[in-house]
Coordinates of C-alpha atoms and ligand atoms in Angstrom, one line a residue:
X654 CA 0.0 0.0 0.0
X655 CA 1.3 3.4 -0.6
X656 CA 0.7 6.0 1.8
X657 CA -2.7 8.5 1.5
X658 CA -2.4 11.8 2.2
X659 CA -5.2 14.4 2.0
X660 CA -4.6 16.7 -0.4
X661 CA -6.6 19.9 0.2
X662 CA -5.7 21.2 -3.7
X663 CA -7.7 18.3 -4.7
X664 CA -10.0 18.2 -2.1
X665 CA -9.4 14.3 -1.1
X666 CA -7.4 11.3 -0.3
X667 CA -4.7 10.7 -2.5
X668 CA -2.0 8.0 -3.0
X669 CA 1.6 9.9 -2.6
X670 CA 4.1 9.2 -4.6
X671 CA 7.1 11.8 -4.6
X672 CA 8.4 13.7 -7.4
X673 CA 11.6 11.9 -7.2
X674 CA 11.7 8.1 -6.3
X675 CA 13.0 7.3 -3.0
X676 CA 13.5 10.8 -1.7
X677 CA 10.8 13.6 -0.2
X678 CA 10.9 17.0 0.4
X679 CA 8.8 18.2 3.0
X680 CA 8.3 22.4 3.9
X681 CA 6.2 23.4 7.1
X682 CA 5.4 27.3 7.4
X683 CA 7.1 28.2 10.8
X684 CA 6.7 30.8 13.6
X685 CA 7.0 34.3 13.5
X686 CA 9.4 35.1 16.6
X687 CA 8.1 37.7 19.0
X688 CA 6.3 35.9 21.6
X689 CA 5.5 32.4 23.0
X690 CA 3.8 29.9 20.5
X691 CA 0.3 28.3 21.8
X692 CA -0.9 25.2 22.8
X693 CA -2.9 25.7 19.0
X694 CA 0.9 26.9 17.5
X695 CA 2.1 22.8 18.6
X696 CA -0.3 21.5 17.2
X697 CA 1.4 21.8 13.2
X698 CA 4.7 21.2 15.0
X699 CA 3.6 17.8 16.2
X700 CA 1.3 16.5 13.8
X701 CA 3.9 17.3 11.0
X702 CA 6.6 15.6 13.2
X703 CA 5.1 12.4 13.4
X704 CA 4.3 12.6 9.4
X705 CA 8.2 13.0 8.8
X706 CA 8.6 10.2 11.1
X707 CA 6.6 8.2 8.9
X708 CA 8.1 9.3 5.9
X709 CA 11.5 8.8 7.0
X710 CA 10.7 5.0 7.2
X711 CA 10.8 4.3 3.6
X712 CA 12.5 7.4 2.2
X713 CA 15.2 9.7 2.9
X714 CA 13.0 12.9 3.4
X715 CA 14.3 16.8 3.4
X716 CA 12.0 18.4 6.2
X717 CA 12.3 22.3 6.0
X718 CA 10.7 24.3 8.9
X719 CA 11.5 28.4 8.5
X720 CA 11.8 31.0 11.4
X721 CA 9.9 34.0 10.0
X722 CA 11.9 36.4 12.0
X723 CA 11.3 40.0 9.8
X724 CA 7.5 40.8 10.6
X725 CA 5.9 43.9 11.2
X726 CA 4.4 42.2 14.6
X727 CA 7.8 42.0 15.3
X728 CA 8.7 45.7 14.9
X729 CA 5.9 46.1 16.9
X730 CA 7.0 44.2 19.7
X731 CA 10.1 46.0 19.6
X732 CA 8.7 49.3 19.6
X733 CA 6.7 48.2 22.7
X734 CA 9.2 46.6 24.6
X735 CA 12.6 48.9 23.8
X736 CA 14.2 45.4 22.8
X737 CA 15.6 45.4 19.7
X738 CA 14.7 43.0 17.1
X739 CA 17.3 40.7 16.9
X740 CA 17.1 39.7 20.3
X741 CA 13.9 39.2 20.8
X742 CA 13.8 36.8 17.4
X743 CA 17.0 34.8 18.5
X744 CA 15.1 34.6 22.1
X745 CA 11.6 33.8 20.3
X746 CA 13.4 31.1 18.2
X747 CA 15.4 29.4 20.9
X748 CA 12.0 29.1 23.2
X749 CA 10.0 27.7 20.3
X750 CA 12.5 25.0 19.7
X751 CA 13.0 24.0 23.2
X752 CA 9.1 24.1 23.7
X753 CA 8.8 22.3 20.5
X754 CA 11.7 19.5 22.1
X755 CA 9.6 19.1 24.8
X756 CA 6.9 17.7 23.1
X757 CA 9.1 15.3 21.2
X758 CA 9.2 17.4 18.1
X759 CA 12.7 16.4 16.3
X760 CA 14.4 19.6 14.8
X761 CA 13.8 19.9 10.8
X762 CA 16.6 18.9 9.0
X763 CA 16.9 22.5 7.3
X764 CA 15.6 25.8 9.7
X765 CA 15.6 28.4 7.3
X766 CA 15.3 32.3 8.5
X767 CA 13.9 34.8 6.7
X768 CA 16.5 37.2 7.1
X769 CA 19.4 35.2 5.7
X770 CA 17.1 35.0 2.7
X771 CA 16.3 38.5 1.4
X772 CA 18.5 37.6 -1.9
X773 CA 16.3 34.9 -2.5
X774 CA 13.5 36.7 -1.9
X775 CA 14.8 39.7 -4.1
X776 CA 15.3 37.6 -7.1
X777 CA 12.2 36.3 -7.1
X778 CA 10.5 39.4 -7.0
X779 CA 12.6 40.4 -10.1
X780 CA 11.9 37.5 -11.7
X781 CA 8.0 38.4 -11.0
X782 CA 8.0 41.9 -12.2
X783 CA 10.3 41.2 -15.5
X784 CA 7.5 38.8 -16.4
X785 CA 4.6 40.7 -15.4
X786 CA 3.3 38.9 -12.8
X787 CA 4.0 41.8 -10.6
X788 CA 4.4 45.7 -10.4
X789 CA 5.9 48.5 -8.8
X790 CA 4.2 51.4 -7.3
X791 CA 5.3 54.0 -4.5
X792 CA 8.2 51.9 -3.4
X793 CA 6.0 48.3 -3.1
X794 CA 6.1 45.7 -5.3
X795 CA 2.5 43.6 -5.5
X796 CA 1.6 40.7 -7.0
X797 CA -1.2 41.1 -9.8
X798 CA -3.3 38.5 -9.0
X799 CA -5.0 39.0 -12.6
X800 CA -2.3 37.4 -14.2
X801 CA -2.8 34.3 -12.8
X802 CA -5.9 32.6 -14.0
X803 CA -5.5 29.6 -11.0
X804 CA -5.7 32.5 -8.1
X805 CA -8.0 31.1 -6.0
X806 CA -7.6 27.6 -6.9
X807 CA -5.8 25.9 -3.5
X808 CA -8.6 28.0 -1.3
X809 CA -11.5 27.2 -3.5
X810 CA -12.2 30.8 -4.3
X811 CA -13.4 32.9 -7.6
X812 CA -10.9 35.6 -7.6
X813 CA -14.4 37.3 -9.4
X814 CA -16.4 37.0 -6.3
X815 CA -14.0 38.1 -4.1
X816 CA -13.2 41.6 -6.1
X817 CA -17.1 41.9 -6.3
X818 CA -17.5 41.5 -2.9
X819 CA -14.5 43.5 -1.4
X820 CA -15.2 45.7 1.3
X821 CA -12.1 46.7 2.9
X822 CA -10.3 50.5 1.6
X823 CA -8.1 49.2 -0.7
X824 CA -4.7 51.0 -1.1
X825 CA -4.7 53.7 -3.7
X826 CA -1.5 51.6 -5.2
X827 CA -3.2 48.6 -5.9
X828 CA -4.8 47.6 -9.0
X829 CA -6.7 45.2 -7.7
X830 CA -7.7 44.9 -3.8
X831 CA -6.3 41.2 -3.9
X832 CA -3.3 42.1 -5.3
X833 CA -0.7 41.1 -2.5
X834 CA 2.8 42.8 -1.4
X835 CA 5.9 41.1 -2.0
X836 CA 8.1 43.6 -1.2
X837 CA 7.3 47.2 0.6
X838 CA 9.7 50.8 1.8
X839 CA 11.2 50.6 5.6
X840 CA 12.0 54.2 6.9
X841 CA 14.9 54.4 8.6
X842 CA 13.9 52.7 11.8
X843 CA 12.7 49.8 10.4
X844 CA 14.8 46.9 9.3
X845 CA 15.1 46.7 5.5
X846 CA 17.4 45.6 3.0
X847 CA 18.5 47.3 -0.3
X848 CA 16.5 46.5 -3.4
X849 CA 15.7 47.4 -7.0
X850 CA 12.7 49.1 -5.5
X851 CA 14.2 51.1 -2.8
X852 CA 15.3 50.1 0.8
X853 CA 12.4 47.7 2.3
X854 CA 11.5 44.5 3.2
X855 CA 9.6 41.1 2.3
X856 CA 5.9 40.8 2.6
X857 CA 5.3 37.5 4.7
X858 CA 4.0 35.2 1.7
X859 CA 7.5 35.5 -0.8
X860 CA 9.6 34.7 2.4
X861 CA 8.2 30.9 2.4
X862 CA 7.9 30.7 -1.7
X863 CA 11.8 31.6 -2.0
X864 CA 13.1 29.8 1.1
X865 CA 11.2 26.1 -0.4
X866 CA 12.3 27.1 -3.5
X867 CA 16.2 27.1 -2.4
X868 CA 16.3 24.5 -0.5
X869 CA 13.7 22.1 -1.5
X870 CA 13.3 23.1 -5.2
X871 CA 11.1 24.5 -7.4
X872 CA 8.4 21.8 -7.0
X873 CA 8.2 20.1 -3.1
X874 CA 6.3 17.5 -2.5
X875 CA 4.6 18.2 0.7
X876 CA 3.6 22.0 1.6
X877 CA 2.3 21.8 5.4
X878 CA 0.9 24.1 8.0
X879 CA -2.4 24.9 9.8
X880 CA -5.5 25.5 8.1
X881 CA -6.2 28.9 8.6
X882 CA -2.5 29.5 6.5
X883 CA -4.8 28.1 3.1
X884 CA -6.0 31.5 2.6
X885 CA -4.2 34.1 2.0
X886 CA -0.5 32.5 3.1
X887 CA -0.6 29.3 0.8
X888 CA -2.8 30.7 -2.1
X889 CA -0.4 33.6 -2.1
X890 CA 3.0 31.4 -1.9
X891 CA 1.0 28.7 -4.5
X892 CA 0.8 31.4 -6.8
X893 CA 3.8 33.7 -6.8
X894 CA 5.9 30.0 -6.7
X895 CA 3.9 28.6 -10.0
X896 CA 4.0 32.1 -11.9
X897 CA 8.0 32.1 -10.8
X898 CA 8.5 29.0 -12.2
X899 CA 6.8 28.9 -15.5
X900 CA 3.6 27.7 -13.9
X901 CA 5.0 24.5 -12.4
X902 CA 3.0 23.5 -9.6
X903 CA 4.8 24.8 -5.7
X904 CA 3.5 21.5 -3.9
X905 CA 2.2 18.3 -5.3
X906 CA 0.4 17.8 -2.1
X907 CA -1.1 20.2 0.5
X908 CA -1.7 19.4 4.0
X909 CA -3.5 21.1 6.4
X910 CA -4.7 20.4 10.4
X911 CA -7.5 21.4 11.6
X912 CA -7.9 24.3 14.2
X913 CA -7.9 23.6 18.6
X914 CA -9.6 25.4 20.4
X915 CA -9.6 25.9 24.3
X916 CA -13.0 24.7 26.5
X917 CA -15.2 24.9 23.0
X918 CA -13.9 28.9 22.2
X919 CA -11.6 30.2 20.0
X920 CA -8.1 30.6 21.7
X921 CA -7.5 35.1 21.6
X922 CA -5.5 36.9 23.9
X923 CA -8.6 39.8 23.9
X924 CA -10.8 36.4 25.6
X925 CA -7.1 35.9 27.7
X926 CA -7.8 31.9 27.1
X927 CA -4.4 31.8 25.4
X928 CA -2.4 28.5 26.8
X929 CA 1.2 28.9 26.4
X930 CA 3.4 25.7 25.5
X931 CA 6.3 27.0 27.9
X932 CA 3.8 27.3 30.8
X933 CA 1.7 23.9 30.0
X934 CA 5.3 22.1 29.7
X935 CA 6.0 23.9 33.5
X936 CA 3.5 21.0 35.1
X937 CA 2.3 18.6 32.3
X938 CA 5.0 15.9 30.6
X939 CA 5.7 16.8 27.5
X940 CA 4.2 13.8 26.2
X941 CA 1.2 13.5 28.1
X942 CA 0.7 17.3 25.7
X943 CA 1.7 15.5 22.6
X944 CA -0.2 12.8 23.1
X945 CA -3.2 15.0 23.5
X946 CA -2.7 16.5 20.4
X947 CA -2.4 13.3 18.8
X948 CA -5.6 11.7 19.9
X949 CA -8.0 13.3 17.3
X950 CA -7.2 13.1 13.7
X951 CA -5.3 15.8 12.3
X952 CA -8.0 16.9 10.3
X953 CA -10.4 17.3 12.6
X954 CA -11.0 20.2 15.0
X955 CA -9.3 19.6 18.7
X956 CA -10.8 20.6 21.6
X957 CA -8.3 21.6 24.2
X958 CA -9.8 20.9 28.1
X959 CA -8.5 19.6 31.7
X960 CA -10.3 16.3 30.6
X961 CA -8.4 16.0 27.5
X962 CA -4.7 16.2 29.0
X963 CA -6.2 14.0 32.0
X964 CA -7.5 11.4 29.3
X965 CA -3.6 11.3 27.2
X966 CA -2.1 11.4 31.1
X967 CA -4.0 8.4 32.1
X968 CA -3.3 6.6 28.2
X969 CA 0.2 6.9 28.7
X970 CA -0.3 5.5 32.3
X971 CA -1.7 2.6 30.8
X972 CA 1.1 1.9 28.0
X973 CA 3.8 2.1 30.3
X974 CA 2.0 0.3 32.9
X975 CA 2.0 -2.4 30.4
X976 CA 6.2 -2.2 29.7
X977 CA 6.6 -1.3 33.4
X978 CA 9.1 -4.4 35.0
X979 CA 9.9 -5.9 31.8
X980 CA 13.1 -6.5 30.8
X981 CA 14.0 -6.0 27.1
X982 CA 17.6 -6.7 25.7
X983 CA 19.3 -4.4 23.3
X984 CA 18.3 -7.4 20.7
X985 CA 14.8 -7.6 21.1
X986 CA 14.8 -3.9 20.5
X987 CA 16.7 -4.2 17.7
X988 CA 14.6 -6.9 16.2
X989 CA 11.5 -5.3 17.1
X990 CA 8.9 -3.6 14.5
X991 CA 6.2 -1.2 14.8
X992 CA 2.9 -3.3 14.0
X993 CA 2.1 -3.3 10.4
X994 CA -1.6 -2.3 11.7
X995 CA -0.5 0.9 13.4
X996 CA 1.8 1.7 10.6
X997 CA -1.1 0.7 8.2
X998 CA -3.3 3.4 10.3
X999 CA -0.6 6.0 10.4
X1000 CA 0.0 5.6 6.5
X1001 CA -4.1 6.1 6.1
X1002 CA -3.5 10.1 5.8
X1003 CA -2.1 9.9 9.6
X1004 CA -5.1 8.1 11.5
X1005 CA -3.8 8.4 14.9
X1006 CA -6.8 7.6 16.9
X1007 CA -7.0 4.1 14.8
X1008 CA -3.0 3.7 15.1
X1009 CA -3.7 4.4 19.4
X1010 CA -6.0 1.9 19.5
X1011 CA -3.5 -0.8 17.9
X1012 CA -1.2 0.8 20.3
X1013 CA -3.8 -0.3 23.1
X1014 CA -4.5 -3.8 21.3
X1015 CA -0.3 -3.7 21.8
X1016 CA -0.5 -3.2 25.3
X1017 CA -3.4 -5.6 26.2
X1018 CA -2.1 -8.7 24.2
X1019 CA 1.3 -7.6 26.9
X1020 CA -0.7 -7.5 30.1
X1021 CA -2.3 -10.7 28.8
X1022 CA 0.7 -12.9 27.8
X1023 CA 2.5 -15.0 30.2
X1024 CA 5.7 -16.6 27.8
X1025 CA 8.6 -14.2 29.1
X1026 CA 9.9 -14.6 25.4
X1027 CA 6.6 -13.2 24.0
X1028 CA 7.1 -10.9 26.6
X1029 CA 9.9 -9.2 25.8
X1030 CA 9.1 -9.3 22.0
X1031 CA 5.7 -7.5 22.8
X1032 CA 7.4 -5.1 24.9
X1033 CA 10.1 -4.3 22.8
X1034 CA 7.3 -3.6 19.6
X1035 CA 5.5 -1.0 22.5
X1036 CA 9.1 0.8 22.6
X1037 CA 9.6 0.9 18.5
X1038 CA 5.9 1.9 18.0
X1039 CA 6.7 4.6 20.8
X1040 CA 10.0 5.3 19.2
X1041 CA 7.7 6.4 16.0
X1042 CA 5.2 8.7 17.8
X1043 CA 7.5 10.0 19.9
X1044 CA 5.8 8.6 23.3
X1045 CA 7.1 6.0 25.5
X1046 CA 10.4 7.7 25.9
X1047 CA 10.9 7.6 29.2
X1048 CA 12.4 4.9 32.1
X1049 CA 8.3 3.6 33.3
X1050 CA 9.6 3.8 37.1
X1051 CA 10.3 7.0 36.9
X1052 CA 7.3 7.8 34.4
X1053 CA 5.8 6.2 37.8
X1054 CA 7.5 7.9 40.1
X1055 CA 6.5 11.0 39.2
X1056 CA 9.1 12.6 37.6
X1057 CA 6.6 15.8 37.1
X1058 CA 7.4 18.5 39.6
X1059 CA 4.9 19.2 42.0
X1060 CA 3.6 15.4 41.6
X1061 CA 3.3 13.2 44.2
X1062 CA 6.1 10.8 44.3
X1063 CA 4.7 6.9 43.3
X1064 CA 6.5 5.6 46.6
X1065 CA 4.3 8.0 49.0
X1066 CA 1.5 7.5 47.3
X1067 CA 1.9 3.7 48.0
X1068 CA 3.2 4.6 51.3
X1069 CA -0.1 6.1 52.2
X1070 CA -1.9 3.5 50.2
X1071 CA -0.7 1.3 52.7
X1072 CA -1.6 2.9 55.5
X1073 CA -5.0 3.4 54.7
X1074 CA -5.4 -0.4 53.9
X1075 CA -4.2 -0.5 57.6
X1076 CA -6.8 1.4 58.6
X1077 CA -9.7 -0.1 56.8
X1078 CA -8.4 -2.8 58.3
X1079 CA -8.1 -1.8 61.7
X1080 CA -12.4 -0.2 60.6
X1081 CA -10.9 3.3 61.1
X1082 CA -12.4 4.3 58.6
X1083 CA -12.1 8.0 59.5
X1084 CA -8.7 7.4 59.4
X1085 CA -9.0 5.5 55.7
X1086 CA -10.8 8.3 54.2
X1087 CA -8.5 11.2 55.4
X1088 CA -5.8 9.4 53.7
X1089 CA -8.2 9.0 50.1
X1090 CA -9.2 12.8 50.7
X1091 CA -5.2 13.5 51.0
X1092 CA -4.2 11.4 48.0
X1093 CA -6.9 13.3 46.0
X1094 CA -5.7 17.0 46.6
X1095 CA -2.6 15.7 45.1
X1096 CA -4.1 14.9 42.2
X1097 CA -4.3 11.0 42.9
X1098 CA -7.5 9.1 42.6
X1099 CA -7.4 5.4 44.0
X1100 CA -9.6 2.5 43.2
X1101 CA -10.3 -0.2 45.1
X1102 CA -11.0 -3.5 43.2
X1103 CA -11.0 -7.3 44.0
X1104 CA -6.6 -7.4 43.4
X1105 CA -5.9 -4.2 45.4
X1106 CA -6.3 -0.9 45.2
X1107 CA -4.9 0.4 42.3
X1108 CA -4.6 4.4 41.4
X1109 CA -3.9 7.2 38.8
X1110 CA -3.0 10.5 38.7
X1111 CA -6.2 12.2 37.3
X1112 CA -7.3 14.9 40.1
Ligands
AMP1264 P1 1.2 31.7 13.4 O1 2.3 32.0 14.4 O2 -0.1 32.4 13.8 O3 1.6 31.9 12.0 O4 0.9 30.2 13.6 C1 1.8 29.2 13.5 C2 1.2 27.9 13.1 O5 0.2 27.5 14.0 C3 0.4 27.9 11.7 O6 0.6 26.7 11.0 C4 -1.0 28.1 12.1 O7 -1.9 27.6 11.1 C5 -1.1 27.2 13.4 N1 -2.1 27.6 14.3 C6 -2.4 28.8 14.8 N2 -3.4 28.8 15.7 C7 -3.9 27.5 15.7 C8 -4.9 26.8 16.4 N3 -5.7 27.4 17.3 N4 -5.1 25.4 16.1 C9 -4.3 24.8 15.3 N5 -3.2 25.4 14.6 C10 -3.0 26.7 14.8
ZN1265 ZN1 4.6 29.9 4.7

């Protein structure tokens, strides 16, 4: 079977086959650097993580991620703060990728940043305006959108329609309102860069077009990033790419996730429901997070709640509950495979809930088995599957012991476990039910069952 991606230029599910045999290239629109990125911001990071996981299993992939770090939100920042740009972008960068470590996200093999590209980015204007695709007027360079009949195509818009039905003031520069800015004037203050058209910078769209095109080519086979980037950001890069190139096509496949939002409402900083990754990271394992962004399918929306971090916490509970005592040899590991179902699931246009549930089918044929051979050969298949989506990466004692600051250590919580068996015992039952009340303001929730009482962080 080859792998299915959605594609959302066609609309569907798609077989993949790269442009070159063997090899893929792979570009994922990046942050801009001049704050902390969301719990929302993660979720392209990790989805497209795990895809280049996938990929990397039967070909050698070329994974670009950019840093946009020349933005006016970044001038803005600056302006606000009295920091100048540069740090805050090299800070902004360095926090993303630690946050983005945390969550298990490997580093792209290629982090472009803007800045180091403004040649790029130059010549592709010029090639633009030498053939007509794009024009000059009081020091900005636009893209005429009228000159490319497939404007409108990737989004599933009529370029007619949305002229018609323009509202906004359109600058008096512009010949049409959707005609977009590849290049625009600095004044002194601002960063810029020499040009053909003056001192100035990039417009957002051209930074992404020139950086995949000089590293990746003029035709990549996967352009990636969150769905709100279709319109303008990908229709924009789509076209100015394609018209660059002599019409040859930017991506051959387009994938986009779905949007998360926080307790059923849009995550905004006016609402002040934002959830920062470097503040969730603080308290939650990294992969209890990554996990939760896994559970429902890329595609689909993602709603972000306590419940849903205490559902991945108490998952991963349950997987390495399964590996927890089990000895595996370096050889069993390195004779182990990730089931061909969950790979089969994962290579279905990255069905993650169906490739957990194998994971789960994994880990209940281990708690089952009683052959210390099978064993070790079940365990060792939980570790490669967890080696592939990036969970499972810890030592399980210490997963159980708590490794989380601020958590109870496993060994108390047994510790008081025991006591309170003591007292049940002993029908103080006061006693027993101080200690369940205690165990509970920790966070620990304990059930008692015909085998014991067992418990789970979940409070
Ligand atoms: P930005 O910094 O706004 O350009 O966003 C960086 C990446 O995060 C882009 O791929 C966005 O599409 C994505 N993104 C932003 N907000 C959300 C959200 N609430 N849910 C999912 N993805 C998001
Ligand atoms: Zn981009």
């Amino acid at each position: 079977m080859t792998i299915q991606l959605h594609d959302t230029l066609q609309g569907r599910k798609i077989p993949f086959e790269p442009l070159v045999e063997g090899q893929v290239t792979m570009y994922l629109c990046g942050p801009t650097v001049y704050n902390f990125a969301h719990i929302g911001n993660a979720r392209p990071a990790v989805v497209f993580d795990l895809l280049a996981r996938l990929l990397r299993r039967r070909y050698t992939l070329k994974f670009a991620r950019n840093i946009t770090d020349v933005d006016d939100k970044i001038i803005a920042a600056s302006l606000e703060t009295g920091e100048p740009i540069e740090e805050i972008t090299a800070k902004y960068a360095k926090i993303y990728n630690d946050d983005m470590g945390a969550l298990g996200v490997q580093p792209p093999d290629i982090e472009p940043y803007a800045t180091q590209h403004i040649d790029v980015m130059v010549a592709m204007i010029a090639r633009l305006v030498e053939d007509g695709h794009a024009y000059e007027a009081e020091g900005h360079v636009l893209f005429d959108v009228e000159t490319h009949p497939k404007y409108g195509e990737l989004s599933k818009r009529d370029l007619r329609e949305m002229i018609a039905g323009s509202r906004v003031e359109v600058a008096p520069y512009k010949k049409a309102a959707q005609d977009f800015v590849l290049w625009k004037p600095s004044t002194d203050e601002q960063p810029g860069w020499d040009s053909p058209w003056g001192r100035g910078r990039p417009g957002w769209h051209i930074e992404c077009s020139a950086m995949a095109e000089k590293h990746l080519g003029e035709t990549i086979d996967i352009h990636a990033g969150g769905q709100d980037l279709v319109f303008p950001h990908h229709e924009n890069e789509c076209a100015q790419s394609s018209c660059a190139h002599g019409g040859a096509p930017m991506a051959r496949y387009w994938l986009h996730n779905g949007f998360l939002s926080l307790d059923q409402t849009k995550m905004s900083k006016s609402l002040g429901n934002v959830l920062l990754v470097h503040d969730l990271i603080e308290t939650i394992p990294g992969e209890v997070i990554r996990l939760a962004l896994l559970g429902a399918h890329y595609r689909q929306p993602l709603d972000w709640s306590a419940e849903t971090i205490e559902s991945a916490r108490r998952m991963l509970d349950r997987l390495y509950g399964a590996v927890r005592g089990v000895d595996v040899s370096a050889e069993a590991c390195a004779a182990a495979d990730v089931p061909e179902a969950l790979i089969a699931a994962l290579e279905d246009d990255l069905n993650t809930p169906k490739a957990l549930a194998e994971f789960f089918a994994l880990a209940r044929a281990l708690n089952k088995a009683s052959d210390p051979a099978e064993i070790e050969s079940l365990a060792a298949q939980m570790f490669a599957a967890g080696d592939l989506m990036g969970i499972l990466q810890n030592d399980p004692e210490e997963w159980f012991a708590g490794h989380v600051e601020g958590d109870m250590p496993a060994d108390e919580i047994e510790a008081l476990i025991a006591k309170r068996n003591e007292a049940r015992a002993a029908k103080d039952f006061q006693a027993a039910d101080a200690i369940r009340d205690q165990l509970k303001d920790a966070g620990v929730i304990i059930e008692d069952g015909a085998g014991g009482t067992t418990w789970r962080r979940g409070g």
